[in-house]
Amino acid sequence: MIRKNMANSSSPHAAPHLTTAQAHRAEILENPLQAYLLGIIISICGNVLISISLNIQKYAHVRQSQRGSKPYYTSVMWWCGVLLMGVGELGNFAAYGFAPASLIAPLGCVSVIASAVISVVFLKETVRASDIVGGTLAITGTYLLVTFAPHTSTHITAHLVQYYAVSWHFLLYLFIEVVVFCILLYLYKKRNVKHIVIVMLLVALLASLTVISVKAVSGMITESIKGQLQLIYPIFYVMVVVMVASCAFQIKFLNQAMKMFDATEVVPINFVFFTASAIVAGIVFYQEFEGVALLNIFMFLFGCLLSFLGVFLIARNRPKIKQQDRNFIPMDKIPGRRHTDKVQPEAKTQTYGSLAAKLMCNRAGQADDS
């Protein structure tokens, strides 16, 4: 009798029907370790390429400024740096299709560590004690991130993205994010609050949408390459539009921050805010920490904290990028003049040249005013 009941319960007619949520959960629970490790390796290689490209571009700028003949965009070396950066960013994009977003985003500290090492070795920058301590902390944090991050590698399909996009917790998260973004944008634009935290929070809120859309697009492209075509679904193109729009506005606000504040402030704050927003996006949208042990979550957050502190120490008190150009003479240094403009003298003459023309214009303006 017991055997008969067991046979009946194992038959397909007696098995309970899976709900939509259970079906998606069964798809998520697949855990290929090779894909997880592949995503980590691709992300690390991409970040190293980005750091190399930044230092190559920096070297090209320094060399062109010393020669003073042609603009930087005519340098072959500068274009090689741009090409390497494109390859590195493409690697980060591909990594989102294999590993959790909450892991790929914090691995951006690898770029900061590699950039500091390359600048010391090739650009002959000085090594500080804070660089050594910060690099050690960042490497330790990276190890904890890789060890205790969720080891699930989700198969991102169009149906799965649609299911996540209409879930109540993501809709609530999206509503809160839109409200906060509007408040910050009002303070920034209308109230003229130009604090670095305001600007970087705007970047971070956009970055959360970028992470969600990038992982969705990358995952669907990966599944299409494997043989399950996902590009025929409208949700793929919706995510592409979200990815492009959020990236464009994110770059816009980030450039504004770079104009108003020094890179030593923008780099660590942007890394911390971007990483935090990516982790929250991975938790809310892709539910990446579901079923993870409490100790793993604590150690993962501790690894993030060490990475944040390491990046802050590496970027702290770096030399200012915006330095006064020696080819220009300040007007307030000319006897009898109280002007703050900068006028470039003629390169081939001993006289001031265009400086004299500027003085003549100023005198003419004063005569007209009188």
Short mmCIF file of C-alpha atoms in Angstrom, two decimals:
data_model
loop_
_atom_site.label_atom_id
_atom_site.label_comp_id
_atom_site.label_asym_id
_atom_site.label_seq_id
_atom_site.Cartn_x
_atom_site.Cartn_y
_atom_site.Cartn_z
CA MET A 1 0.00 0.00 0.00
CA ILE A 2 2.81 2.35 0.87
CA ARG A 3 4.60 1.53 -2.36
CA LYS A 4 1.40 2.18 -4.31
CA ASN A 5 0.96 5.60 -2.73
CA MET A 6 4.59 6.43 -3.43
CA ALA A 7 4.18 5.46 -7.04
CA ASN A 8 1.06 7.57 -7.38
CA SER A 9 2.75 10.55 -5.77
CA SER A 10 5.69 10.30 -8.15
CA SER A 11 3.52 10.20 -11.26
CA PRO A 12 3.33 13.34 -13.37
CA HIS A 13 -0.44 13.59 -12.89
CA ALA A 14 -0.16 13.62 -9.13
CA ALA A 15 2.70 16.13 -9.00
CA PRO A 16 1.60 19.63 -8.03
CA HIS A 17 1.80 22.27 -10.69
CA LEU A 18 4.62 24.76 -10.25
CA THR A 19 3.60 28.37 -9.91
CA THR A 20 5.25 31.04 -12.02
CA ALA A 21 7.47 32.11 -9.12
CA GLN A 22 8.55 28.53 -8.45
CA ALA A 23 9.36 28.00 -12.11
CA HIS A 24 11.57 31.05 -12.16
CA ARG A 25 13.15 30.00 -8.87
CA ALA A 26 14.04 26.62 -10.34
CA GLU A 27 15.75 28.44 -13.19
CA ILE A 28 17.70 30.63 -10.79
CA LEU A 29 18.91 27.74 -8.64
CA GLU A 30 21.14 26.43 -11.42
CA ASN A 31 24.67 27.13 -10.24
CA PRO A 32 27.44 26.53 -12.77
CA LEU A 33 30.68 27.39 -10.98
CA GLN A 34 32.58 27.77 -14.23
CA ALA A 35 30.40 30.68 -15.34
CA TYR A 36 30.85 32.34 -11.94
CA LEU A 37 34.64 32.11 -12.11
CA LEU A 38 34.64 33.19 -15.74
CA GLY A 39 32.74 36.35 -14.82
CA ILE A 40 35.27 37.16 -12.09
CA ILE A 41 38.26 36.63 -14.40
CA ILE A 42 36.72 38.72 -17.19
CA SER A 43 35.91 41.54 -14.77
CA ILE A 44 39.41 41.60 -13.27
CA CYS A 45 41.04 41.57 -16.72
CA GLY A 46 38.69 44.33 -17.89
CA ASN A 47 39.51 46.54 -14.91
CA VAL A 48 43.25 46.01 -15.40
CA LEU A 49 42.91 47.03 -19.06
CA ILE A 50 40.99 50.14 -18.01
CA SER A 51 43.74 51.15 -15.57
CA ILE A 52 46.40 50.59 -18.26
CA SER A 53 44.40 52.66 -20.75
CA LEU A 54 44.02 55.54 -18.30
CA ASN A 55 47.75 55.65 -17.64
CA ILE A 56 48.52 55.48 -21.37
CA GLN A 57 46.18 58.42 -21.99
CA LYS A 58 47.76 60.30 -19.10
CA TYR A 59 51.25 59.68 -20.51
CA ALA A 60 50.08 60.85 -23.95
CA HIS A 61 48.72 64.07 -22.42
CA VAL A 62 52.00 64.71 -20.59
CA ARG A 63 54.10 64.07 -23.69
CA GLN A 64 51.94 66.27 -25.91
CA SER A 65 51.99 69.10 -23.37
CA GLN A 66 55.79 68.94 -23.22
CA ARG A 67 56.08 69.07 -26.98
CA GLY A 68 53.33 71.66 -27.32
CA SER A 69 52.92 71.06 -31.04
CA LYS A 70 49.76 69.08 -31.74
CA PRO A 71 46.57 68.37 -29.78
CA TYR A 72 46.36 65.15 -27.80
CA TYR A 73 43.79 63.52 -30.09
CA THR A 74 46.36 63.41 -32.91
CA SER A 75 48.55 61.06 -30.83
CA VAL A 76 48.51 57.38 -31.78
CA MET A 77 49.32 56.46 -28.18
CA TRP A 78 46.23 58.32 -26.92
CA TRP A 79 44.01 56.42 -29.35
CA CYS A 80 45.58 53.14 -28.24
CA GLY A 81 44.59 54.05 -24.68
CA VAL A 82 41.04 54.78 -25.80
CA LEU A 83 40.89 51.44 -27.62
CA LEU A 84 42.11 49.58 -24.54
CA MET A 85 39.50 51.32 -22.42
CA GLY A 86 36.80 50.19 -24.84
CA VAL A 87 38.03 46.60 -24.59
CA GLY A 88 38.09 46.82 -20.79
CA GLU A 89 34.58 48.23 -20.58
CA LEU A 90 33.41 45.52 -22.97
CA GLY A 91 34.93 42.95 -20.62
CA ASN A 92 33.04 44.42 -17.66
CA PHE A 93 29.87 44.36 -19.74
CA ALA A 94 30.37 40.68 -20.56
CA ALA A 95 31.17 39.82 -16.93
CA TYR A 96 27.67 40.87 -15.84
CA GLY A 97 26.31 38.03 -17.95
CA PHE A 98 28.19 35.40 -15.93
CA ALA A 99 28.49 36.62 -12.32
CA PRO A 100 26.21 38.50 -9.88
CA ALA A 101 26.06 42.28 -10.24
CA SER A 102 26.75 42.66 -6.51
CA LEU A 103 30.17 41.08 -7.14
CA ILE A 104 31.18 42.65 -10.47
CA ALA A 105 30.65 46.24 -9.28
CA PRO A 106 32.93 46.05 -6.19
CA LEU A 107 35.65 44.49 -8.33
CA GLY A 108 36.10 47.97 -9.79
CA CYS A 109 38.61 48.54 -6.99
CA VAL A 110 40.99 46.36 -9.04
CA SER A 111 41.23 49.23 -11.53
CA VAL A 112 42.22 51.67 -8.77
CA ILE A 113 44.88 49.30 -7.40
CA ALA A 114 46.33 48.55 -10.83
CA SER A 115 46.33 52.23 -11.78
CA ALA A 116 48.29 53.12 -8.65
CA VAL A 117 50.88 50.41 -9.36
CA ILE A 118 51.24 51.34 -13.03
CA SER A 119 51.58 55.06 -12.27
CA VAL A 120 54.42 54.30 -9.85
CA VAL A 121 56.27 51.90 -12.16
CA PHE A 122 55.89 53.61 -15.54
CA LEU A 123 55.02 57.26 -14.76
CA LYS A 124 57.56 57.43 -11.92
CA GLU A 125 55.08 58.78 -9.38
CA THR A 126 56.09 58.63 -5.73
CA VAL A 127 54.95 55.78 -3.49
CA ARG A 128 53.21 56.92 -0.30
CA ALA A 129 52.53 54.99 2.86
CA SER A 130 48.80 55.48 2.28
CA ASP A 131 49.16 53.81 -1.15
CA ILE A 132 50.67 50.68 0.41
CA VAL A 133 48.10 50.51 3.22
CA GLY A 134 45.23 51.29 0.84
CA GLY A 135 46.36 48.70 -1.68
CA THR A 136 46.63 46.07 1.04
CA LEU A 137 43.15 46.84 2.34
CA ALA A 138 41.67 46.87 -1.16
CA ILE A 139 43.26 43.52 -2.05
CA THR A 140 42.04 41.99 1.21
CA GLY A 141 38.55 43.35 0.57
CA THR A 142 38.58 41.97 -2.97
CA TYR A 143 39.49 38.52 -1.65
CA LEU A 144 36.60 38.63 0.83
CA LEU A 145 34.23 39.79 -1.91
CA VAL A 146 35.14 36.92 -4.20
CA THR A 147 35.03 34.37 -1.36
CA PHE A 148 31.74 35.35 0.31
CA ALA A 149 29.73 36.80 -2.60
CA PRO A 150 26.67 34.84 -3.77
CA HIS A 151 27.96 32.01 -5.93
CA THR A 152 24.81 31.76 -8.04
CA SER A 153 25.09 32.35 -11.76
CA THR A 154 21.63 33.19 -13.03
CA HIS A 155 20.56 32.36 -16.56
CA ILE A 156 19.16 35.74 -17.61
CA THR A 157 16.31 35.22 -20.04
CA ALA A 158 13.69 37.60 -21.35
CA HIS A 159 10.93 35.91 -19.36
CA LEU A 160 13.00 36.13 -16.17
CA VAL A 161 13.68 39.86 -16.70
CA GLN A 162 9.98 40.49 -17.32
CA TYR A 163 9.11 38.59 -14.15
CA TYR A 164 11.57 40.63 -12.09
CA ALA A 165 10.53 43.95 -13.68
CA VAL A 166 6.89 43.65 -12.52
CA SER A 167 7.65 42.32 -9.03
CA TRP A 168 6.25 44.49 -6.25
CA HIS A 169 9.56 44.99 -4.43
CA PHE A 170 11.26 46.33 -7.56
CA LEU A 171 8.33 48.61 -8.37
CA LEU A 172 8.49 49.99 -4.83
CA TYR A 173 12.25 50.43 -5.13
CA LEU A 174 11.84 52.19 -8.48
CA PHE A 175 9.19 54.53 -7.06
CA ILE A 176 11.41 55.49 -4.11
CA GLU A 177 14.39 56.00 -6.41
CA VAL A 178 12.41 58.29 -8.75
CA VAL A 179 11.15 60.39 -5.83
CA VAL A 180 14.64 60.74 -4.33
CA PHE A 181 16.12 61.54 -7.74
CA CYS A 182 13.57 64.30 -8.35
CA ILE A 183 14.26 65.82 -4.91
CA LEU A 184 18.02 65.79 -5.50
CA LEU A 185 17.62 67.21 -9.01
CA TYR A 186 15.44 70.01 -7.61
CA LEU A 187 18.08 70.87 -5.02
CA TYR A 188 20.84 70.74 -7.62
CA LYS A 189 19.12 72.69 -10.40
CA LYS A 190 16.63 75.02 -8.71
CA ARG A 191 18.18 75.56 -5.29
CA ASN A 192 21.71 75.60 -6.71
CA VAL A 193 23.03 73.18 -4.07
CA LYS A 194 26.39 72.21 -5.57
CA HIS A 195 27.53 69.79 -2.88
CA ILE A 196 29.54 66.80 -4.03
CA VAL A 197 27.25 64.35 -2.20
CA ILE A 198 24.22 65.67 -4.10
CA VAL A 199 25.90 65.24 -7.48
CA MET A 200 27.32 61.81 -6.70
CA LEU A 201 23.98 60.57 -5.36
CA LEU A 202 22.42 61.55 -8.70
CA VAL A 203 25.12 59.50 -10.43
CA ALA A 204 24.56 56.56 -8.08
CA LEU A 205 20.79 56.47 -8.59
CA LEU A 206 21.32 56.39 -12.34
CA ALA A 207 24.04 53.76 -11.87
CA SER A 208 21.60 51.36 -10.21
CA LEU A 209 19.43 51.41 -13.35
CA THR A 210 22.57 51.04 -15.44
CA VAL A 211 23.64 47.91 -13.54
CA ILE A 212 20.17 46.35 -13.83
CA SER A 213 19.91 47.02 -17.57
CA VAL A 214 23.54 46.08 -18.35
CA LYS A 215 23.19 42.72 -16.60
CA ALA A 216 19.88 42.10 -18.37
CA VAL A 217 21.25 42.96 -21.83
CA SER A 218 24.52 41.10 -21.27
CA GLY A 219 22.73 38.04 -19.90
CA MET A 220 20.24 37.88 -22.77
CA ILE A 221 23.05 38.25 -25.33
CA THR A 222 24.95 35.44 -23.58
CA GLU A 223 21.92 33.16 -23.68
CA SER A 224 21.39 34.02 -27.35
CA ILE A 225 24.98 33.05 -28.14
CA LYS A 226 24.43 29.74 -26.32
CA GLY A 227 21.52 28.99 -28.65
CA GLN A 228 18.45 30.32 -26.81
CA LEU A 229 17.55 33.42 -28.84
CA GLN A 230 16.41 36.26 -26.58
CA LEU A 231 16.72 39.20 -28.96
CA ILE A 232 13.24 38.73 -30.36
CA TYR A 233 11.56 39.87 -27.12
CA PRO A 234 10.64 43.55 -26.61
CA ILE A 235 12.08 43.56 -23.07
CA PHE A 236 15.58 43.27 -24.56
CA TYR A 237 15.23 46.55 -26.45
CA VAL A 238 13.58 48.22 -23.48
CA MET A 239 16.63 47.34 -21.40
CA VAL A 240 18.94 48.61 -24.16
CA VAL A 241 17.18 52.00 -24.11
CA VAL A 242 17.37 52.14 -20.30
CA MET A 243 21.07 51.23 -20.43
CA VAL A 244 21.97 53.89 -23.00
CA ALA A 245 19.88 56.65 -21.38
CA SER A 246 21.10 55.97 -17.83
CA CYS A 247 24.73 55.78 -19.00
CA ALA A 248 24.42 59.08 -20.89
CA PHE A 249 22.97 61.02 -17.94
CA GLN A 250 25.35 59.31 -15.55
CA ILE A 251 28.32 60.50 -17.61
CA LYS A 252 26.82 63.98 -17.79
CA PHE A 253 26.53 64.39 -14.00
CA LEU A 254 29.91 62.74 -13.47
CA ASN A 255 31.59 65.22 -15.82
CA GLN A 256 29.91 68.08 -13.98
CA ALA A 257 31.29 66.70 -10.73
CA MET A 258 34.78 66.50 -12.23
CA LYS A 259 34.52 70.16 -13.26
CA MET A 260 33.39 71.37 -9.84
CA PHE A 261 35.51 69.10 -7.62
CA ASP A 262 38.92 67.50 -7.72
CA ALA A 263 39.40 63.92 -8.86
CA THR A 264 40.72 62.94 -5.41
CA GLU A 265 37.22 63.61 -4.07
CA VAL A 266 35.17 62.32 -6.99
CA VAL A 267 36.94 58.96 -7.48
CA PRO A 268 36.50 57.43 -3.99
CA ILE A 269 32.99 58.82 -3.46
CA ASN A 270 31.87 57.64 -6.89
CA PHE A 271 33.29 54.16 -6.24
CA VAL A 272 31.54 53.86 -2.88
CA PHE A 273 28.19 55.15 -4.14
CA PHE A 274 28.30 53.16 -7.37
CA THR A 275 29.17 49.94 -5.56
CA ALA A 276 26.45 50.46 -2.97
CA SER A 277 23.84 51.17 -5.64
CA ALA A 278 24.93 48.10 -7.64
CA ILE A 279 24.64 45.85 -4.58
CA VAL A 280 21.19 47.21 -3.74
CA ALA A 281 20.10 46.79 -7.37
CA GLY A 282 21.33 43.19 -7.37
CA ILE A 283 19.50 42.46 -4.12
CA VAL A 284 16.21 44.10 -5.11
CA PHE A 285 15.96 43.21 -8.80
CA TYR A 286 17.89 39.95 -9.18
CA GLN A 287 17.45 38.75 -5.56
CA GLU A 288 21.11 37.69 -5.49
CA PHE A 289 21.44 37.34 -1.72
CA GLU A 290 18.39 35.15 -1.27
CA GLY A 291 19.30 32.01 0.69
CA VAL A 292 22.83 33.23 1.51
CA ALA A 293 24.04 32.59 5.07
CA LEU A 294 24.18 35.53 7.47
CA LEU A 295 27.93 35.06 8.00
CA ASN A 296 28.56 35.26 4.25
CA ILE A 297 26.54 38.49 4.04
CA PHE A 298 28.49 40.01 6.95
CA MET A 299 31.87 39.05 5.47
CA PHE A 300 30.82 40.33 2.04
CA LEU A 301 29.86 43.71 3.52
CA PHE A 302 33.11 43.75 5.50
CA GLY A 303 35.00 43.14 2.24
CA CYS A 304 33.15 46.08 0.67
CA LEU A 305 34.12 48.27 3.62
CA LEU A 306 37.79 47.32 3.29
CA SER A 307 37.67 48.05 -0.45
CA PHE A 308 36.06 51.44 0.17
CA LEU A 309 38.70 52.36 2.73
CA GLY A 310 41.51 51.15 0.47
CA VAL A 311 40.30 53.19 -2.51
CA PHE A 312 39.92 56.25 -0.28
CA LEU A 313 43.50 55.95 0.97
CA ILE A 314 44.89 55.45 -2.54
CA ALA A 315 43.01 58.43 -3.98
CA ARG A 316 43.58 60.70 -0.96
CA ASN A 317 45.84 63.73 -1.43
CA ARG A 318 46.73 62.92 -5.01
CA PRO A 319 48.34 65.80 -6.95
CA LYS A 320 45.83 68.26 -8.35
CA ILE A 321 45.00 67.73 -12.00
CA LYS A 322 43.96 71.30 -12.65
CA GLN A 323 47.26 73.18 -12.47
CA GLN A 324 48.04 76.61 -13.76
CA ASP A 325 49.34 76.62 -17.30
CA ARG A 326 52.83 78.13 -17.44
CA ASN A 327 52.26 79.42 -20.96
CA PHE A 328 49.87 82.03 -19.59
CA ILE A 329 50.68 85.21 -17.66
CA PRO A 330 48.17 86.36 -15.02
CA MET A 331 47.05 89.94 -15.59
CA ASP A 332 47.27 90.75 -11.86
CA LYS A 333 51.06 90.26 -12.08
CA ILE A 334 51.41 93.16 -14.55
CA PRO A 335 52.22 96.43 -12.73
CA GLY A 336 49.29 98.82 -12.72
CA ARG A 337 46.74 96.24 -13.80
CA ARG A 338 44.05 94.68 -11.61
CA HIS A 339 42.66 92.01 -13.84
CA THR A 340 42.41 88.26 -13.35
CA ASP A 341 42.21 87.11 -16.98
CA LYS A 342 45.03 85.13 -18.58
CA VAL A 343 46.43 86.15 -21.96
CA GLN A 344 48.81 84.02 -23.99
CA PRO A 345 51.91 85.92 -25.26
CA GLU A 346 53.26 85.51 -28.75
CA ALA A 347 55.67 82.59 -28.87
CA LYS A 348 58.18 84.11 -31.35
CA THR A 349 58.51 87.67 -30.04
CA GLN A 350 60.07 89.27 -27.01
CA THR A 351 57.15 91.67 -26.57
CA TYR A 352 53.84 90.77 -25.07
CA GLY A 353 52.09 90.73 -28.44
CA SER A 354 48.50 89.63 -27.78
CA LEU A 355 48.93 90.91 -24.22
CA ALA A 356 49.34 94.42 -25.62
CA ALA A 357 46.24 93.91 -27.72
CA LYS A 358 44.35 92.89 -24.62
CA LEU A 359 45.54 96.01 -22.81
CA MET A 360 44.42 98.14 -25.74
CA CYS A 361 40.99 96.54 -25.65
CA ASN A 362 40.72 97.17 -21.93
CA ARG A 363 41.70 100.81 -22.35
CA ALA A 364 39.23 101.25 -25.16
CA GLY A 365 36.49 99.75 -23.00
CA GLN A 366 37.37 102.13 -20.15
CA ALA A 367 37.28 105.08 -22.53
CA ASP A 368 33.85 104.08 -23.76
CA ASP A 369 32.56 103.72 -20.21
CA SER A 370 33.85 107.16 -19.28
#
